Coordinates of C-alpha atoms in Angstrom, one line a residue:
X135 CA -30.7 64.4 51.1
X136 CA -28.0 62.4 49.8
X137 CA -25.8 64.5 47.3
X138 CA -24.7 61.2 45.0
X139 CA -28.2 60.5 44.5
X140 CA -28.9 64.1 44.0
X141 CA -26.6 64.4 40.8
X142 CA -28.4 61.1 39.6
X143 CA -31.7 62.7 39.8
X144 CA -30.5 65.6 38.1
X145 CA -29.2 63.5 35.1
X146 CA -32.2 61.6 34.8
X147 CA -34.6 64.6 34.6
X148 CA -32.3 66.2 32.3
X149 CA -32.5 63.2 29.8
X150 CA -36.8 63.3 30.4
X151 CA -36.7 67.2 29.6
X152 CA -34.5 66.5 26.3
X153 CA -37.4 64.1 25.2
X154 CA -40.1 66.4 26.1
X155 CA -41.7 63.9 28.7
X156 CA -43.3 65.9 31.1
X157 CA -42.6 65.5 34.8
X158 CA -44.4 62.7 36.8
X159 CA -47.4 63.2 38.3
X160 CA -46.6 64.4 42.8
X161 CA -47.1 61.1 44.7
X162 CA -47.3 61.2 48.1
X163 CA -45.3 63.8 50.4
X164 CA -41.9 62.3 51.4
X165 CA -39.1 64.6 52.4
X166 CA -38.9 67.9 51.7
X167 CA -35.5 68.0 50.8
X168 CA -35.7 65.2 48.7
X169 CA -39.5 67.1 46.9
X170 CA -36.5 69.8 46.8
X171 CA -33.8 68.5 44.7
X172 CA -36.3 66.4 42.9
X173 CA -36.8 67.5 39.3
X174 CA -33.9 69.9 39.1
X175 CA -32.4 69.7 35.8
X176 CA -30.6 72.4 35.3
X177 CA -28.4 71.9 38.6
X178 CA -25.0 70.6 38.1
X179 CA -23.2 69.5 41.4
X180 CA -20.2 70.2 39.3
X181 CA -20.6 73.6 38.9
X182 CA -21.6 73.9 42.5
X183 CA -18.5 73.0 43.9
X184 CA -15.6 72.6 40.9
X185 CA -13.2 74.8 43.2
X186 CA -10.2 72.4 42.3
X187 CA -8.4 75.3 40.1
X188 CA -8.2 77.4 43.4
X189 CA -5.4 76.2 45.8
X190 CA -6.3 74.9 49.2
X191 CA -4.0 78.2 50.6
X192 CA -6.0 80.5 48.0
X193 CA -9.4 79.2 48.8
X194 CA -11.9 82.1 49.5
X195 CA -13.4 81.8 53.2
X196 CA -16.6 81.7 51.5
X197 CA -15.8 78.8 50.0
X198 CA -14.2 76.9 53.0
X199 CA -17.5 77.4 54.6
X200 CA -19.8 75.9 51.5
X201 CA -17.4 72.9 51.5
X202 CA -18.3 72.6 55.2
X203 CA -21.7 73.5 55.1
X204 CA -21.8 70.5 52.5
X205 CA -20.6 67.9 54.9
X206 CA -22.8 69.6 57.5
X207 CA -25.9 68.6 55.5
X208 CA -24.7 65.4 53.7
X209 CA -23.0 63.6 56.4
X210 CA -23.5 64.9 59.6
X211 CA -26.3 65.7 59.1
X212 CA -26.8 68.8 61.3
X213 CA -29.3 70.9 59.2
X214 CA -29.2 73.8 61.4
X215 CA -25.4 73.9 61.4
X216 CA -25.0 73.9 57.5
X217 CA -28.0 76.8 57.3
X218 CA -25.8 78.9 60.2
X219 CA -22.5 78.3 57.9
X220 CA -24.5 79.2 54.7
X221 CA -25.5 82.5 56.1
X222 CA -22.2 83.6 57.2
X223 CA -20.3 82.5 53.8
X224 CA -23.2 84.7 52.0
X225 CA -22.6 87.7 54.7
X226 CA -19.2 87.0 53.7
X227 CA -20.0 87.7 50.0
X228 CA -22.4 90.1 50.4
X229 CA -19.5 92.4 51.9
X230 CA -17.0 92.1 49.2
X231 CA -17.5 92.9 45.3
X232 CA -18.7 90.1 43.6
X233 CA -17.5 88.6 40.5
X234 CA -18.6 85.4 38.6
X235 CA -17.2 82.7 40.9
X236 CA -18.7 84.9 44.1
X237 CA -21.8 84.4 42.5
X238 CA -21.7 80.7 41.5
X239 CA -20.3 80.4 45.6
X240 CA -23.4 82.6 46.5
X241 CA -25.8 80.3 44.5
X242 CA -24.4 76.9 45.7
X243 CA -24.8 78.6 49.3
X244 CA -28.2 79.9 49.0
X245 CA -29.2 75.8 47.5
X246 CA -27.5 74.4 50.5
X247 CA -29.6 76.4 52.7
X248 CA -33.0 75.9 51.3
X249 CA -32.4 72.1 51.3
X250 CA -31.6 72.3 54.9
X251 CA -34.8 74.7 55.9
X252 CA -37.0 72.3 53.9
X253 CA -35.0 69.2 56.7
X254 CA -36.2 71.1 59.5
X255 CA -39.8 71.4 57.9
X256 CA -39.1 75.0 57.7
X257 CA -40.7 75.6 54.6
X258 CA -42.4 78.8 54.6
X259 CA -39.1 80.7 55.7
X260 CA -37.3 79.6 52.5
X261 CA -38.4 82.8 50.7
X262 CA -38.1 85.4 52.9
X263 CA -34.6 84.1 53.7
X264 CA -33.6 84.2 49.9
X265 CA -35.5 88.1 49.8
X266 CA -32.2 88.8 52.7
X267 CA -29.4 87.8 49.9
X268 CA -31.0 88.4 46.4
X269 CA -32.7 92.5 45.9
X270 CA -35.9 90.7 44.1
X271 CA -37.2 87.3 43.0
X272 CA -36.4 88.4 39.7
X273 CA -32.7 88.7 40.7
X274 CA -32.5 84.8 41.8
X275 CA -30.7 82.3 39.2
X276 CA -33.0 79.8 36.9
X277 CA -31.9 76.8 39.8
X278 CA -32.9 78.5 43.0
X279 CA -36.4 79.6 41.1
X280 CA -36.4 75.6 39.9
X281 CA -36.3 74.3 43.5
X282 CA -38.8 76.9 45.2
X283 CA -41.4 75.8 42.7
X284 CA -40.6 72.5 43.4
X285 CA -40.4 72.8 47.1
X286 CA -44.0 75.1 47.1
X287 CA -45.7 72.6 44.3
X288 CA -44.8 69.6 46.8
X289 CA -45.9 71.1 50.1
X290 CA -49.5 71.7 47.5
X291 CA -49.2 75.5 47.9
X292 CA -48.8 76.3 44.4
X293 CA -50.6 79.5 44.6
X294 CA -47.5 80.8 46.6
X295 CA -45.3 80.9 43.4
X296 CA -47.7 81.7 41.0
X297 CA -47.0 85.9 40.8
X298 CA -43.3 85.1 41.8
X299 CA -42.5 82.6 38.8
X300 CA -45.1 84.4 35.9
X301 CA -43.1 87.6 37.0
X302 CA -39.5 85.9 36.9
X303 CA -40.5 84.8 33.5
X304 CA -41.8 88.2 31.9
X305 CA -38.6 89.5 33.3
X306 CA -36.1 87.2 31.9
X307 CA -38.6 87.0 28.6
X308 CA -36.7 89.1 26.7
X309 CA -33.2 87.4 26.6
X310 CA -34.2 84.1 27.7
X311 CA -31.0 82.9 30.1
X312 CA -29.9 79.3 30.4
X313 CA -32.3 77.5 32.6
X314 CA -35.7 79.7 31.3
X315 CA -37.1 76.7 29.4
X316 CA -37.3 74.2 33.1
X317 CA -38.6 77.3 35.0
X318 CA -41.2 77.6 32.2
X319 CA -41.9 73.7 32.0
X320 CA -42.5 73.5 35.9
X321 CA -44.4 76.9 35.7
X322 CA -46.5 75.1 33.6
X323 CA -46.8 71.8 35.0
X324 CA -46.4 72.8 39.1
X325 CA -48.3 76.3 39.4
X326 CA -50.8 76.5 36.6
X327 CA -52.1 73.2 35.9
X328 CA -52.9 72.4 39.9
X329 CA -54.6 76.0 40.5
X330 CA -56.7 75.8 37.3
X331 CA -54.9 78.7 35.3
X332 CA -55.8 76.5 31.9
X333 CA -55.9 79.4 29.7
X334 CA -52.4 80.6 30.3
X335 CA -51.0 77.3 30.5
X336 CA -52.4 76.6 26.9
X337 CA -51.0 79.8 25.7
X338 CA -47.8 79.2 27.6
X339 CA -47.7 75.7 26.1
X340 CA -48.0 77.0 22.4
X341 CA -44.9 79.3 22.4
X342 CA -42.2 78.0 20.2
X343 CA -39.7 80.6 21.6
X344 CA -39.8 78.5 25.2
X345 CA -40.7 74.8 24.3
X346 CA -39.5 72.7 21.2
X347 CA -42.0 70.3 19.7
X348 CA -42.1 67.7 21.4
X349 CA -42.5 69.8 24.6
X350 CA -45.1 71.8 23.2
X351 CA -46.5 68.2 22.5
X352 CA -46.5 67.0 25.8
X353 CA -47.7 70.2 27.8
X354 CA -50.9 70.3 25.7
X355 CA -51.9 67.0 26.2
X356 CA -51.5 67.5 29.8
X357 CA -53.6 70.6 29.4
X358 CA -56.3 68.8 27.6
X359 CA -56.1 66.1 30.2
X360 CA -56.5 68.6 33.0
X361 CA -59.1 70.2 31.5
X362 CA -61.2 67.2 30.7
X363 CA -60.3 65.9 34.8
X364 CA -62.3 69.4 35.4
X365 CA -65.1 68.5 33.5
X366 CA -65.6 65.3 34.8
X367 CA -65.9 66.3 38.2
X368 CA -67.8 69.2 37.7
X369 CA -70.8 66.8 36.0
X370 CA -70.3 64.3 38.7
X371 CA -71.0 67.4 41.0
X372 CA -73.5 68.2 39.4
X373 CA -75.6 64.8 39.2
X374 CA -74.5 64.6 42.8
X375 CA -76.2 68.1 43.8
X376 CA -79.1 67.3 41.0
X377 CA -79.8 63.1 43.1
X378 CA -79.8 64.9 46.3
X379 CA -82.4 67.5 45.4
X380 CA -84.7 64.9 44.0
X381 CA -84.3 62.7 47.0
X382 CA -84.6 65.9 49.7
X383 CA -88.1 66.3 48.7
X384 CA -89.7 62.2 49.4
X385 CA -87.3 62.4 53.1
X386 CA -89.1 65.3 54.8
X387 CA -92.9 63.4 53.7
X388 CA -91.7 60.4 55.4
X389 CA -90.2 62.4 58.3
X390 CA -92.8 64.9 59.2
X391 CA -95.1 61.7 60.3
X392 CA -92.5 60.7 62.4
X393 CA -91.8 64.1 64.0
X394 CA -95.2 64.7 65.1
X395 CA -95.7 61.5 66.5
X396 CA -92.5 61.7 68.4
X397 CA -93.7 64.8 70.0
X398 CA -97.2 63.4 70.9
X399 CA -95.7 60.3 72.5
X400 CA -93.2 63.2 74.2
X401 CA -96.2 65.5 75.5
X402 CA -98.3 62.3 77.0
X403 CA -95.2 61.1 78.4
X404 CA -94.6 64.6 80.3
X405 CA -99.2 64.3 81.1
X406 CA -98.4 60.8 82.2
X407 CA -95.5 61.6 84.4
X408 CA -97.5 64.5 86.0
X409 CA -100.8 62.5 86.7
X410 CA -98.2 60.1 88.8
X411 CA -97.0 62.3 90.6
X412 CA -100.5 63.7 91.9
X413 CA -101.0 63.0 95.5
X414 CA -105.1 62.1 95.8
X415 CA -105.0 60.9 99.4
X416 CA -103.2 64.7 100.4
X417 CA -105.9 66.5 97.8
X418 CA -108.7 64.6 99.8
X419 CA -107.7 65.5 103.3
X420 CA -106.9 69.0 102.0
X421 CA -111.0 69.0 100.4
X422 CA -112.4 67.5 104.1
X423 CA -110.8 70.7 105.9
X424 CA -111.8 73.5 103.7
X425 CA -115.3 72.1 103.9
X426 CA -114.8 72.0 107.9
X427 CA -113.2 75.4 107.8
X428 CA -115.9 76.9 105.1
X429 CA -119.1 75.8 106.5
X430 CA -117.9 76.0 110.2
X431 CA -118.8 72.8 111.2
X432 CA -117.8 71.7 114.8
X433 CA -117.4 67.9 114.5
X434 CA -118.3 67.9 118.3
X435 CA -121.3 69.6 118.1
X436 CA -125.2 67.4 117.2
X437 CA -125.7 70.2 114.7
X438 CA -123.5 68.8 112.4
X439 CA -123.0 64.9 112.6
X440 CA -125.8 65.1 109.7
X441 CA -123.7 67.8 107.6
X442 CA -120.6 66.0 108.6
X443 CA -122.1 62.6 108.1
X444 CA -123.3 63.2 104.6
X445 CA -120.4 65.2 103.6
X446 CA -117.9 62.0 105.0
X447 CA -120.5 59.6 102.8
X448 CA -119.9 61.5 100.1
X449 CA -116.0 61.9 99.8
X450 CA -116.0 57.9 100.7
X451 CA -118.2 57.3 97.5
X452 CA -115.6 59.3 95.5
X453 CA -112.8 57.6 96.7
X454 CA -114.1 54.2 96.1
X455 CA -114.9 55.2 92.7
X456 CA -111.6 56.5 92.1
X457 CA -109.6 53.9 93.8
X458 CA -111.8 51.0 92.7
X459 CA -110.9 47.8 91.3
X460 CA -111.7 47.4 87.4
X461 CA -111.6 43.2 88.2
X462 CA -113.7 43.6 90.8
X463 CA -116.7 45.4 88.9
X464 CA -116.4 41.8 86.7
X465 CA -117.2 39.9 89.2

């Protein structure tokens, strides 16, 4: 992620939420870290790391190591460096009492180290590390929600943040910090729009405590849109499911046929195959023994050359008839 173009994208979202445009639509997945930073309005690089009024002896360790977790990420490069830096600068912090600028430090720290999770396509770690530093994801700031919704929308698992954000938002309801408006807007747009919620995106869209005008403008059009995109599919689904009955139906006519005559040409295949195989000469040598053997008939003996003689004529006469030539009985 490249930090310059970072602040850029955070000005230019900043301008699109003043106007109450709502965000553009998720085009294909990119980088992660970029899907991260993307969108992310209420960041301000400025109040990240705007150390200048501490003196280079006075600066806090903590902040030594976000400055070169920073270059870690940005320049070098070395994404597992920058997350092992951010995790001791936040041990660091966790360990002493905390005041404002500790938790501005603790913030930046906790931003640098999701951007560098999401570079190693570590995604799904990013919340359980934040659960190590912040008591609840009720406790995390309006940016580090901003860039998990943005970082769980992009990676199309929306359904992750849905309890996480609709419960950051009833708890900071009732005072509404800096910030609440973007969580709500990409609540809105990131969560319930892609998983369906319509109903609570309406009602979330109509509150004139969260969104001015204009937004409130823009986030029910893209509610009606969404909801008419629902429709439409679901009666092209339906015509779909509706064709394919009708068309079921005619199919298994014209295939039955077909099936039974592929299994008669199968079974007088298997007939035909067998009648090949038979083996008449050894069935007719086998028949001219058992008679021998059955009526005891010496072949030597003048008592039966007229047995043997008429039984001999008349396995001749079956073999001829069996092994005769059709083109000859023509002739």
């Amino acid at each position: 992620m490249n930090i310059r173009r970072f602040g850029a994208t955070v000005a230019t979202e900043t301008e699109r939420a003043a106007r109450g445009e709502t965000p553009p639509p998720q085009g294909p997945r990119r980088s992660l870290a970029m899907a991260v930073t993307e969108n992310v309005s209420s960041c301000s690089l400025s109040t990240m790391w705007d150390w200048s009024h501490w003196s280079l002896s006075g600066t806090p360790p903590a902040v030594s190591l976000l400055d070169a977790a920073a270059d870690l990420l940005v320049l070098d490069r070395n994404f597992a460096g920058a997350l092992e830096l951010c995790e001791r600068g936040l041990q660091i912090l966790a360990a002493e009492p905390g005041d404002t600028r500790d938790k501005q430090v603790k913030d930046s720290l906790c931003v640098i180290g999701i951007q560098a999770l999401a570079e190693m396509d570590r995604w799904r770690e990013v919340l359980p590390w934040l659960v190590q530093y912040y008591r609840t994801p009720q406790d995390m700031p309006h940016n580090i929600m901003e860039m998990c919704l943005l970082l769980y929308s992009r990676v199309r698992q929306s359904h992750v943040m849905l309890e996480l954000s609709r419960d950051w938002l009833k708890e900071h309801g009732h005072w509404r910090p800096p910030g609440y408006g973007r969580v709500a807007e990409l609540h809105l747009h990131r969560v319930l729009l892609p998983l369906g919620h319509l109903s609570e995106a309406e009602a979330l869209a109509q509150d004139p405590l969260v969104f001015s005008e204009q937004q409130q403008l823009a986030a029910l059009t893209a509610v009606r849109e969404e909801r008419r995109r629902l429709e439409q599919e679901e009666e092209a689904g339906s015509q779909t499911a509706g064709q394919s009955q009708s068309v079921c139906p005619t199919g298994n006519l014209q295939a039955r046929p077909l099936q039974v005559a592929r299994m008669l040409y199968g079974a007088l295949s298997v007939v035909a195959t067998w009648i090949r195989r038979i083996p008449f000469r050894q069935i007719v040598l086998a028949l001219l023994l058992m008679s021998v053997i059955v009526l005891r008939l010496d072949p030597a003996s003048p008592m039966s050359k007229g047995p043997v003689s008429r039984l001999l004529l008349l396995l001749r006469q079956i073999v001829t008839s069996v092994f005769r030539n059709p083109s000859t009985d023509r002739l």
